[in-house]
mmCIF file of C-alpha atoms and ligand atoms in Angstrom:
data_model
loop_
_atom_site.group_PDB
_atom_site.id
_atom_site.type_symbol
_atom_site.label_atom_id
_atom_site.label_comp_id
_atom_site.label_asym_id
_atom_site.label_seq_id
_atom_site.Cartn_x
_atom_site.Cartn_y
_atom_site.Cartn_z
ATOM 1 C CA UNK A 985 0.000 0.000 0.000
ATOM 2 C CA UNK A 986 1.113 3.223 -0.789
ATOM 3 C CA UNK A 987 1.580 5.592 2.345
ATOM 4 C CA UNK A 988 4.337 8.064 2.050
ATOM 5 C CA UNK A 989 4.323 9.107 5.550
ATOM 6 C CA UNK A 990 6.865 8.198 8.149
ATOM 7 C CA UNK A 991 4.573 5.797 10.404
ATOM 8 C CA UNK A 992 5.870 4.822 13.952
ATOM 9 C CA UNK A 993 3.541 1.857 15.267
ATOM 10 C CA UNK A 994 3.292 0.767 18.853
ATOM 11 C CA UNK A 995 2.354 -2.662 20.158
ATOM 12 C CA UNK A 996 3.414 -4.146 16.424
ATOM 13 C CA UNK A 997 3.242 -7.450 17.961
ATOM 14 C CA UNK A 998 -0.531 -7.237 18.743
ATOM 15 C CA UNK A 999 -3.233 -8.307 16.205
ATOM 16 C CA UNK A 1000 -3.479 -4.715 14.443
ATOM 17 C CA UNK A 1001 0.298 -3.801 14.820
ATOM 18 C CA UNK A 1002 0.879 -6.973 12.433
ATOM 19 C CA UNK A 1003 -1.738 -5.730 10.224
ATOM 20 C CA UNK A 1004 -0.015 -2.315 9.781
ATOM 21 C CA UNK A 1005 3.415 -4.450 9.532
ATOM 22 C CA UNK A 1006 2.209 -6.072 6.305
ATOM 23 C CA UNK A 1007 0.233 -2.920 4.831
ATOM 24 C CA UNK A 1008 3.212 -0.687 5.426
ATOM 25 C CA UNK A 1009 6.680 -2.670 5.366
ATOM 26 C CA UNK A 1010 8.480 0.818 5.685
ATOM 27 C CA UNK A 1011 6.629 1.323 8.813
ATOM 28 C CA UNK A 1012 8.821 2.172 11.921
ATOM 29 C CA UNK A 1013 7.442 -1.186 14.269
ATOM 30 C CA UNK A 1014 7.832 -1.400 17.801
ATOM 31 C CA UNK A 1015 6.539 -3.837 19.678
ATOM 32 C CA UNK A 1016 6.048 -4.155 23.457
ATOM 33 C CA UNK A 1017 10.207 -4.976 24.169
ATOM 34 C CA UNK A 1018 10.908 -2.368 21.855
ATOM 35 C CA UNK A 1019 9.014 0.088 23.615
ATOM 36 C CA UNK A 1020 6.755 -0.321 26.774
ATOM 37 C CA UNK A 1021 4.530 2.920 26.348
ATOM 38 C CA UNK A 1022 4.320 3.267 30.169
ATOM 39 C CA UNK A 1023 7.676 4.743 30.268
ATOM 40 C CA UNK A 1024 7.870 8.598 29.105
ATOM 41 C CA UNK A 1025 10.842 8.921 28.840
ATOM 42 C CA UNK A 1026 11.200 5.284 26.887
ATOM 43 C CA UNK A 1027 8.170 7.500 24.415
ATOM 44 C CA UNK A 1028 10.037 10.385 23.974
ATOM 45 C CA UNK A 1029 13.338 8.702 23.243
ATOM 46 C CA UNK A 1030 11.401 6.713 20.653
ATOM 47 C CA UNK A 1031 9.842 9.423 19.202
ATOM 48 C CA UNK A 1032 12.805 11.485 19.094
ATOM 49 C CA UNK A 1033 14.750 9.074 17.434
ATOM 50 C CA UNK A 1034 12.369 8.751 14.709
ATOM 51 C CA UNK A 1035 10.663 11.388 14.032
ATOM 52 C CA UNK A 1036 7.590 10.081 12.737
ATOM 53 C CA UNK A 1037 4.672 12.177 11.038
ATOM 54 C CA UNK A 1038 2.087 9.575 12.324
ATOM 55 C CA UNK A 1039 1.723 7.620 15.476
ATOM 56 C CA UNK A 1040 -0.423 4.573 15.438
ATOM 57 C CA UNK A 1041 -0.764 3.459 19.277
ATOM 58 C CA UNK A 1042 -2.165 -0.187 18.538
ATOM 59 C CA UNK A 1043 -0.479 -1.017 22.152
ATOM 60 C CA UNK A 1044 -3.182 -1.460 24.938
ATOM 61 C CA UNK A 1045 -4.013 -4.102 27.558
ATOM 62 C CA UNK A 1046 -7.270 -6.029 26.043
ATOM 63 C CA UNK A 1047 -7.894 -8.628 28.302
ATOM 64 C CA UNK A 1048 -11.294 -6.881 29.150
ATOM 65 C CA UNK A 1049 -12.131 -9.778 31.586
ATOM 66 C CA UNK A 1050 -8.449 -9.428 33.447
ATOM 67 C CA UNK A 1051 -8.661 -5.556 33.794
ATOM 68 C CA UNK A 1052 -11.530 -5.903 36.348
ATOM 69 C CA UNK A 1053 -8.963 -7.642 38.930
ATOM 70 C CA UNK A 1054 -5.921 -4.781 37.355
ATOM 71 C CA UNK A 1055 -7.395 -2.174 37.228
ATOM 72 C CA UNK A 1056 -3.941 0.284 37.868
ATOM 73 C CA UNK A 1057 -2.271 -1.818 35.165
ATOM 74 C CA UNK A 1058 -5.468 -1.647 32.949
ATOM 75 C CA UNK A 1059 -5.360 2.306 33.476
ATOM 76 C CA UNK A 1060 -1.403 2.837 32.968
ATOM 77 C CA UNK A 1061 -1.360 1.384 29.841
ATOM 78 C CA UNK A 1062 -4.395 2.454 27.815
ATOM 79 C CA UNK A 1063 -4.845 5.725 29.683
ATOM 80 C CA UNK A 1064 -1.648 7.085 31.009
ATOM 81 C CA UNK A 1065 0.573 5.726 28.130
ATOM 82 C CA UNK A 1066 -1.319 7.709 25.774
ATOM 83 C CA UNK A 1067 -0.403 10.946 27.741
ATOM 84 C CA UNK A 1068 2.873 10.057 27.211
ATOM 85 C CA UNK A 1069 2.609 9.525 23.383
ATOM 86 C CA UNK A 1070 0.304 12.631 23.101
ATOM 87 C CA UNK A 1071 2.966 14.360 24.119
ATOM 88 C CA UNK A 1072 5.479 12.981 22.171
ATOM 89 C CA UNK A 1073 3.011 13.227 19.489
ATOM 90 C CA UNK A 1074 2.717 17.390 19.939
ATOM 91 C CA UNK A 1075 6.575 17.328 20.054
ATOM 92 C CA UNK A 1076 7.334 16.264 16.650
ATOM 93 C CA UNK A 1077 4.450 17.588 15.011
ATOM 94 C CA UNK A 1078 2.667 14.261 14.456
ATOM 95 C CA UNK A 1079 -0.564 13.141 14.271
ATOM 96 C CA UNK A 1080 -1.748 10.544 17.245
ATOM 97 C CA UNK A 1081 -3.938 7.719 15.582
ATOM 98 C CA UNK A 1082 -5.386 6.005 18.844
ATOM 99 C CA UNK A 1083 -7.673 3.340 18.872
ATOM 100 C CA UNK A 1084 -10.707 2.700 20.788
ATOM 101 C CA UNK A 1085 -13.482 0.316 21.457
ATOM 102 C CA UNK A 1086 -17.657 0.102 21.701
ATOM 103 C CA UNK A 1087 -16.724 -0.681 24.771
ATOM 104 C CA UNK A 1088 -16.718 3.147 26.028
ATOM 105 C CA UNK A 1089 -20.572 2.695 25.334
ATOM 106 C CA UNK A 1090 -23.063 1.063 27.993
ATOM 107 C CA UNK A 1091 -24.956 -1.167 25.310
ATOM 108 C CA UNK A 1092 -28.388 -0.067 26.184
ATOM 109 C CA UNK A 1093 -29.394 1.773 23.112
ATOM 110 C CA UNK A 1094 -31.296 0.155 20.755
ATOM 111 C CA UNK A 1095 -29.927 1.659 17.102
ATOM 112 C CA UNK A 1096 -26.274 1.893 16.462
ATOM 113 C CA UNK A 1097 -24.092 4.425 18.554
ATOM 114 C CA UNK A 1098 -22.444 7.269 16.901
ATOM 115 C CA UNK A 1099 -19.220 9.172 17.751
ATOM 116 C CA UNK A 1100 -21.833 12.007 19.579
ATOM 117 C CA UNK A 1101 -23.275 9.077 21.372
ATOM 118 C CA UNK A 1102 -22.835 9.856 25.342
ATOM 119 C CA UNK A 1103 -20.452 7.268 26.589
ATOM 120 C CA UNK A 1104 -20.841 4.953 29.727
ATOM 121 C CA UNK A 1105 -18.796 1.948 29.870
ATOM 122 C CA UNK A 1106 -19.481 -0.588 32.441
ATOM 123 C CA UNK A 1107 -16.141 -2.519 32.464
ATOM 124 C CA UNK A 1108 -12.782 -1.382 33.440
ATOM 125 C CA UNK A 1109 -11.599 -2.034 30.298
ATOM 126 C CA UNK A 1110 -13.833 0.410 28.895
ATOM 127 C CA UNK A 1111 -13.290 2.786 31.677
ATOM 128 C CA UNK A 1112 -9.593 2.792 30.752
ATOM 129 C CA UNK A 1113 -10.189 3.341 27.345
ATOM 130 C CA UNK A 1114 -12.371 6.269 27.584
ATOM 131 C CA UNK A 1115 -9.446 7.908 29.673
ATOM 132 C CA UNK A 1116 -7.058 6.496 26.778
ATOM 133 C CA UNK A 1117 -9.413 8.435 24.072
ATOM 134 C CA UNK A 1118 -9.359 11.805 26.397
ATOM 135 C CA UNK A 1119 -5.407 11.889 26.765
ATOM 136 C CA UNK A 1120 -5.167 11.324 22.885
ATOM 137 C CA UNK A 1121 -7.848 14.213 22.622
ATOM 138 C CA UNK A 1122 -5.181 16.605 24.187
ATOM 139 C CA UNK A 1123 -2.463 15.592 21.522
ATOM 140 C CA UNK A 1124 -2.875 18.550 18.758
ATOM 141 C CA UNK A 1125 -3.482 16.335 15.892
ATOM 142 C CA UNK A 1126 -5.230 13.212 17.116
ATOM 143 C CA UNK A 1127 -7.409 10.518 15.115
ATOM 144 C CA UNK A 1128 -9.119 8.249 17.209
ATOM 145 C CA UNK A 1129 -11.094 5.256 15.768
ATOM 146 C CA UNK A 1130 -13.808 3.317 17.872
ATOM 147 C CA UNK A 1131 -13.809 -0.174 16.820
ATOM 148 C CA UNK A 1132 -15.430 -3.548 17.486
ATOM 149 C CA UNK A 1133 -14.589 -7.674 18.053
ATOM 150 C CA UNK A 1134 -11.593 -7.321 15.703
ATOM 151 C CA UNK A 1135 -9.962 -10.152 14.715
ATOM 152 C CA UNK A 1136 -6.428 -10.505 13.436
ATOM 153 C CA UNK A 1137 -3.357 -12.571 13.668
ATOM 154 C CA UNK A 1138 -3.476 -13.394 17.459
ATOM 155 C CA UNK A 1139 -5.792 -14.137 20.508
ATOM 156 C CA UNK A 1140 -9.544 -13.659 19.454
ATOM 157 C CA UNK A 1141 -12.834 -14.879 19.514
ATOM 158 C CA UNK A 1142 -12.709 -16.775 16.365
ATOM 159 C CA UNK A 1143 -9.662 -18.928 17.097
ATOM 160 C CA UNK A 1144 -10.987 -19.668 20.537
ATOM 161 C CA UNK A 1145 -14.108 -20.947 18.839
ATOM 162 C CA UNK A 1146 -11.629 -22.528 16.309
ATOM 163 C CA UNK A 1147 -9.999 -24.534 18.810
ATOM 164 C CA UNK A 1148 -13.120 -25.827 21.037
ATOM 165 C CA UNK A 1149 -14.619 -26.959 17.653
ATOM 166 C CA UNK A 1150 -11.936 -29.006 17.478
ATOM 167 C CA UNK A 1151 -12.851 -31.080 21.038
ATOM 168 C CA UNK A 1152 -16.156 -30.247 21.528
ATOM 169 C CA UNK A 1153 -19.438 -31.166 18.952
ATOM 170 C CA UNK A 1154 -21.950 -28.327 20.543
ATOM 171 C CA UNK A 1155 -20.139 -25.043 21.819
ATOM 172 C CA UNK A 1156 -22.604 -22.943 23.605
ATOM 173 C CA UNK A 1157 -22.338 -18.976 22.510
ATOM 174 C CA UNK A 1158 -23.969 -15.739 23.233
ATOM 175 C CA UNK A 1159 -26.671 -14.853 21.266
ATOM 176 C CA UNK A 1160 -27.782 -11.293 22.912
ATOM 177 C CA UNK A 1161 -24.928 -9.111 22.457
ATOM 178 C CA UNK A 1162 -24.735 -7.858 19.027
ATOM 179 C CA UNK A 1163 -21.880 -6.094 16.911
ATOM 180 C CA UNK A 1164 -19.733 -5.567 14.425
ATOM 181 C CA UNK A 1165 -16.998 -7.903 13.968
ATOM 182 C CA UNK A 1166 -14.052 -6.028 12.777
ATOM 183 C CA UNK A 1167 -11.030 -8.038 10.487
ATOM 184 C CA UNK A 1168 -7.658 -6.197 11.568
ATOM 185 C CA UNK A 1169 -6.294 -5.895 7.986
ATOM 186 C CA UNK A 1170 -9.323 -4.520 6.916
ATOM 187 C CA UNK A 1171 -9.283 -1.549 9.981
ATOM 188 C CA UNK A 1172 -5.695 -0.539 9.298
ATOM 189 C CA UNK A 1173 -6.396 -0.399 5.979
ATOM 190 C CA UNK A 1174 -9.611 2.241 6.897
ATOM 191 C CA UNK A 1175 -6.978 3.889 9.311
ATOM 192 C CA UNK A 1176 -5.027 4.680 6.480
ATOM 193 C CA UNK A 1177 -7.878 6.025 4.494
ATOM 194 C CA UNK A 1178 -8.493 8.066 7.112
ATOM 195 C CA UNK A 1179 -4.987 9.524 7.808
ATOM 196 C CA UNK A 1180 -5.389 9.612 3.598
ATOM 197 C CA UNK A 1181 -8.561 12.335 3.437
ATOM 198 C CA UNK A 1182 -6.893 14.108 6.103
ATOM 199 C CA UNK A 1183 -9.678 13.479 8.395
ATOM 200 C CA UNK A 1184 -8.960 13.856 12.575
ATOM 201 C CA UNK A 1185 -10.990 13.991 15.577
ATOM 202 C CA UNK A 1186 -13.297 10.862 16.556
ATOM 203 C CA UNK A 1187 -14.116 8.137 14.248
ATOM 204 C CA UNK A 1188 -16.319 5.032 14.274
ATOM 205 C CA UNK A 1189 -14.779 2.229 12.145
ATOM 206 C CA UNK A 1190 -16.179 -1.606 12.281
ATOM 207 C CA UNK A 1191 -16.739 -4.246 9.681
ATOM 208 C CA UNK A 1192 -19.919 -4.090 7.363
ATOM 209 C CA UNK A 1193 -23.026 -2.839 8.615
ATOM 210 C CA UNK A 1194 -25.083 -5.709 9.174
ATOM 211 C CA UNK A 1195 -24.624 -6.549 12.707
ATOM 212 C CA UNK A 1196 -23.626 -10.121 13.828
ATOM 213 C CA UNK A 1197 -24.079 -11.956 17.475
ATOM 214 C CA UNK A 1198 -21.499 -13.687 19.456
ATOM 215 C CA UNK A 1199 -23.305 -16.595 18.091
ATOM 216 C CA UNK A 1200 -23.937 -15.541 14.326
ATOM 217 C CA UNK A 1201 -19.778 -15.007 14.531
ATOM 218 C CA UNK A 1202 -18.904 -18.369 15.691
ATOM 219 C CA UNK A 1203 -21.438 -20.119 13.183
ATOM 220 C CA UNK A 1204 -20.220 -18.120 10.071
ATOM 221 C CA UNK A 1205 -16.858 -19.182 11.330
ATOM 222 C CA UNK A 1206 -16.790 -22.780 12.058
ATOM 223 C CA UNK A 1207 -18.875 -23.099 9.356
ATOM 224 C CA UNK A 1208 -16.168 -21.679 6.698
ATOM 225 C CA UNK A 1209 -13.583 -23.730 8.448
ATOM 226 C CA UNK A 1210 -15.679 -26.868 7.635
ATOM 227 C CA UNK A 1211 -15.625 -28.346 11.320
ATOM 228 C CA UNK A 1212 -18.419 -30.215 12.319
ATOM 229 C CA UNK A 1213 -19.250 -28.562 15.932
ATOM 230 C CA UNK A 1214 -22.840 -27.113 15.999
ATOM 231 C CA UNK A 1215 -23.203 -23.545 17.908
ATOM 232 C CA UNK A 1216 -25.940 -24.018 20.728
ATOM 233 C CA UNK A 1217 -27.520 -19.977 21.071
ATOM 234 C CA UNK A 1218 -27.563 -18.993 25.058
ATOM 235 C CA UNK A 1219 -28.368 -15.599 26.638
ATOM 236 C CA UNK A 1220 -25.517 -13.822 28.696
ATOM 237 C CA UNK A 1221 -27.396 -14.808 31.991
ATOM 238 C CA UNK A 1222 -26.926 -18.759 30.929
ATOM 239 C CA UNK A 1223 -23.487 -18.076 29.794
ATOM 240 C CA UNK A 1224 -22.414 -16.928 32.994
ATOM 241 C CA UNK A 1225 -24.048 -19.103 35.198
ATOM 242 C CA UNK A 1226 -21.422 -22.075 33.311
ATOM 243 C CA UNK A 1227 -18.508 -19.513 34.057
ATOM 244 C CA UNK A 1228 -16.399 -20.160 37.634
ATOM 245 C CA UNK A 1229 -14.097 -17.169 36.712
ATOM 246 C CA UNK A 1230 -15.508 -13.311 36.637
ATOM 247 C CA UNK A 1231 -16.358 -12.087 33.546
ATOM 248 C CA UNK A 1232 -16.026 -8.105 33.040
ATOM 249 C CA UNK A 1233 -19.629 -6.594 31.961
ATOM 250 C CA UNK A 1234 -20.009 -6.258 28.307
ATOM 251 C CA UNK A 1235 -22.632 -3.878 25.774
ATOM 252 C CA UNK A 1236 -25.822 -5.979 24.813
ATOM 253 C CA UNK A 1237 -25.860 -3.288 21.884
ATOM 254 C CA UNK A 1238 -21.914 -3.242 20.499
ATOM 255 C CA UNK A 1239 -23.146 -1.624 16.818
ATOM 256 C CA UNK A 1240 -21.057 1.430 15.817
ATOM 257 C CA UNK A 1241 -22.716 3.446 13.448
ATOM 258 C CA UNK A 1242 -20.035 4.234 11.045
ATOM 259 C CA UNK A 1243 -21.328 6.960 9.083
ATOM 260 C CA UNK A 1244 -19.180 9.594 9.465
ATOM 261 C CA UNK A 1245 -16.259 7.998 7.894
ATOM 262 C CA UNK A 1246 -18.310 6.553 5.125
ATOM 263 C CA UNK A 1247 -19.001 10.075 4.233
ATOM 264 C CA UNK A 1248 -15.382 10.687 3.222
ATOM 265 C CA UNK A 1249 -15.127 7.462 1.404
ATOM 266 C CA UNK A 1250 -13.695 4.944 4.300
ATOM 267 C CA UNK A 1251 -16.032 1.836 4.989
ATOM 268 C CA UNK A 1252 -14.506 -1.448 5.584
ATOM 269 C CA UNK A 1253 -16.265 -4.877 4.119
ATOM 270 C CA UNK A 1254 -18.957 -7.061 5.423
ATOM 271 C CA UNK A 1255 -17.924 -9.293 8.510
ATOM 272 C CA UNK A 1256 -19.261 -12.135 6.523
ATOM 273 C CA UNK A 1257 -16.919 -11.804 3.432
ATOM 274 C CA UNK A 1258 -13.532 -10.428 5.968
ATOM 275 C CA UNK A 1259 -14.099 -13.903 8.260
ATOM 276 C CA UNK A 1260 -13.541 -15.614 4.658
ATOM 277 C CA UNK A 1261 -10.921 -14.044 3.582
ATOM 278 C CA UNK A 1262 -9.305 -14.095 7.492
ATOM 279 C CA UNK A 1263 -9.772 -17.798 7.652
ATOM 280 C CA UNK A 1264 -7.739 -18.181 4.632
ATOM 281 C CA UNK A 1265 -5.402 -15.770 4.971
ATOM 282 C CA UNK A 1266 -4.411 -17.088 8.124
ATOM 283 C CA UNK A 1267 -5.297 -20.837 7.173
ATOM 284 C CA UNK A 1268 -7.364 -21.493 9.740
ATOM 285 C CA UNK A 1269 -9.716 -23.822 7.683
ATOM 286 C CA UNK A 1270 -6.741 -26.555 8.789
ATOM 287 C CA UNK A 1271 -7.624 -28.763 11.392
ATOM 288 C CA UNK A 1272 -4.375 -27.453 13.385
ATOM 289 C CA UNK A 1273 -2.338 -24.066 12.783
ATOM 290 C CA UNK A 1274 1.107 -24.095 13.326
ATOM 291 C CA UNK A 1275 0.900 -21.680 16.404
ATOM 292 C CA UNK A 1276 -1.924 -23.796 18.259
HETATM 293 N N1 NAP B 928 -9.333 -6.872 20.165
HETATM 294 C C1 NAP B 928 -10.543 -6.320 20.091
HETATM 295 O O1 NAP B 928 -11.566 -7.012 19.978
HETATM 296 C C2 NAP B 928 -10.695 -4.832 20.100
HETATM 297 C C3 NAP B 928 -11.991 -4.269 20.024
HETATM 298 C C4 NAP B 928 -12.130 -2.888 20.043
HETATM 299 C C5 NAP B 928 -11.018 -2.089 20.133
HETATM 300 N N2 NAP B 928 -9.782 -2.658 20.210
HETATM 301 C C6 NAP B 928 -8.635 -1.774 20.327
HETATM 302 O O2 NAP B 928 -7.846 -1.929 19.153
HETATM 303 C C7 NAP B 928 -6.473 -1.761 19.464
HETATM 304 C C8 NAP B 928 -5.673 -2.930 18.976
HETATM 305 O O3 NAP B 928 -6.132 -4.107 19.621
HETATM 306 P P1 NAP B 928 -5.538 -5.543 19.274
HETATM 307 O O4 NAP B 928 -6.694 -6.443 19.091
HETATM 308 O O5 NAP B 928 -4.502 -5.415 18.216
HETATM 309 O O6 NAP B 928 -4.854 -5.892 20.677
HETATM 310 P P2 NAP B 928 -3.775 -7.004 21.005
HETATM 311 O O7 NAP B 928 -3.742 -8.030 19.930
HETATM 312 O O8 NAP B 928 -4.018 -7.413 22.416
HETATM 313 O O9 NAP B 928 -2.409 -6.194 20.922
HETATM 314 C C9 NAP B 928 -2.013 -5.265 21.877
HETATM 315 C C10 NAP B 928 -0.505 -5.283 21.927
HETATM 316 O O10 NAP B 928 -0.076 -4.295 22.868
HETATM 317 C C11 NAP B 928 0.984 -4.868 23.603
HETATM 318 N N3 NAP B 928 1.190 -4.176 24.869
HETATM 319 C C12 NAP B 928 0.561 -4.356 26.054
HETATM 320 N N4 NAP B 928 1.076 -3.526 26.985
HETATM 321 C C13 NAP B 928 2.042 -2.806 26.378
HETATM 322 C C14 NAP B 928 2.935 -1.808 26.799
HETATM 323 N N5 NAP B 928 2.958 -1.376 28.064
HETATM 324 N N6 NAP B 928 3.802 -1.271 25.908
HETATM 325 C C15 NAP B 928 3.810 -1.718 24.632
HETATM 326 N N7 NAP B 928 3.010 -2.681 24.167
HETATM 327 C C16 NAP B 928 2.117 -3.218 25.031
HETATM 328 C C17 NAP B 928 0.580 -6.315 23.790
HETATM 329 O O11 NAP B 928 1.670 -7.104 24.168
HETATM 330 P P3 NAP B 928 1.406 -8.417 25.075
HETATM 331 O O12 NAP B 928 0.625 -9.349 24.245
HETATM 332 O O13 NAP B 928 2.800 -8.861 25.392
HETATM 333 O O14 NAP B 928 0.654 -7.946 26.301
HETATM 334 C C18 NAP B 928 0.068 -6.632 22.387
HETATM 335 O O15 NAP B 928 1.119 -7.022 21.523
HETATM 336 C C19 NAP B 928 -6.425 -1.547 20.991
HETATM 337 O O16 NAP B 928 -6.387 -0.171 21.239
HETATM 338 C C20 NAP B 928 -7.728 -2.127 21.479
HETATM 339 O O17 NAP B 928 -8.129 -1.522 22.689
HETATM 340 C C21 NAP B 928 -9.593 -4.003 20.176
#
């Protein structure tokens, strides 16, 4: 892809930092021993060093479940961090592309949230996030892009499913929270149409516009792999009452209405058509991947 902007990428080992890795191979990529955002002055050293004219901060602590037990550690990485890189960001004159999650957004509204939506997450995950998207706020050029369920090369909902299809013939699988699954190739690639049309501020960016369930996900998905496991549909309330470990609270209503990037050009494809193209990109229609 053709981006002729010096682009410095944080957390390159995570799902979209790989993305970016492939879509821009001059990209400056650090990943977490590279450079731990939580340390300024590791930031500003980076920063210095290379001078980049766009900072994509696809470093964050995800485990949404995890962050209600580390909560400081949930907080110092996707909210103070991003003070740090704001600030290197206003430094060297570059734009701060941070990303965010439906996540900031309680889940009670019944039509697709927009970027004036009020917020109100109910996890600490989203908590931390919101304070993530507020720090960026203060950088002088920020871009910050809301997204949903992505999926990329790493840990995500579809290889999870992946890999209990493989033991188990009936998985059981939320059928009352609804969103839009998100493929990480396909949401660098919006980010760069973004940074492309010049646009900044706060952005909504998910797959498609049709929206999918937990369940609707892992039934498109095991069914493209061609594994024989049948999804059994449950509500939240039955899924939790199987879970012994705490499980952070999460939207009912994930859907990001993604309108105001359409209008400058920048939609990303169908969830349908991206888990296709994701399962055989990253040839997960084998029985066994070579990282599993
Ligand atoms: N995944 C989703 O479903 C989803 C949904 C909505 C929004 N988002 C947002 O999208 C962005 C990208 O998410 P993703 O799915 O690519 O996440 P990911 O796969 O979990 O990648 C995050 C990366 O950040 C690294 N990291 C953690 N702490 C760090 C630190 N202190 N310094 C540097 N790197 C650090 C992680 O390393 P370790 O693995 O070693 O911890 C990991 O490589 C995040 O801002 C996330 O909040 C994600």
């Amino acid at each position: 892809m053709g981006f002729d902007k010096a682009l410095l990428v944080t957390g390159a080992g995570g799902q979209l930092g790989l993305a970016f890795a492939d879509l821009v191979p001059d990209a400056i990529l650090l990943d977490r021993d590279a450079l731990d955002i939580t340390s300024r002055d590791a930031v500003m050293d980076a920063v210095r060093t290379h001078r980049p004219d766009v900072i994509v901060n696809s470093a964050a602590f995800t485990k949404v479940d995890q962050a209600e037990a580390e909560r400081d550690k949930a907080m110092l990485v996707n909210a103070e961090a991003v003070r740090h890189l704001a600030g290197g960001a206003d430094e060297v004159g570059a734009i701060l592309v941070q990303p965010s999650t439906d996540y900031v957004f309680d889940g009670d509204k019944e039509t697709p949230y927009s970027e004036d939506d009020p917020t109100g997450p109910g996890s600490v995950y989203g908590v931390s996030k919101l304070a993530g998207e507020r720090h960026a706020a203060n950088a002088k050029r920020h871009l910050i892009v809301r997204t949903s369920w992505v999926f990329g090369e790493g840990r995500n909902f579809i290889r999870t499913i992946l890999k209990a299809a493989d033991d188990l013939d009936e998985l059981s699988v939320v059928d009352d929270q609804k969103g839009l699954p998100t493929y990480a190739v396909d949401l660098a690639t919006g980010i760069i149409g973004l940074l492309d049309v010049g646009a900044d501020g706060l952005f909504h960016l998910a797959g498609g516009e049709e929206p999918a369930t937990w369940a609707d996900l892992a039934e498109h998905a095991i069914s493209v792999s061609g594994k024989a496991s049948k999804v059994k549909r449950v509500t939240t309330e039955e899924f939790l009452s199987t879970r012994a470990s705490p499980v952070a609270p999460r939207p009912k209503n994930s859907v990001l209405d993604c309108s105001k990037a359409r209008a400058l050009g920048v939609s990303l494809p169908d969830w349908r058509e991206a888990v296709s193209r994701y399962l055989t990109e990253a040839r997960l229609t084998q029985t066994s991947s070579p990282d599993e």
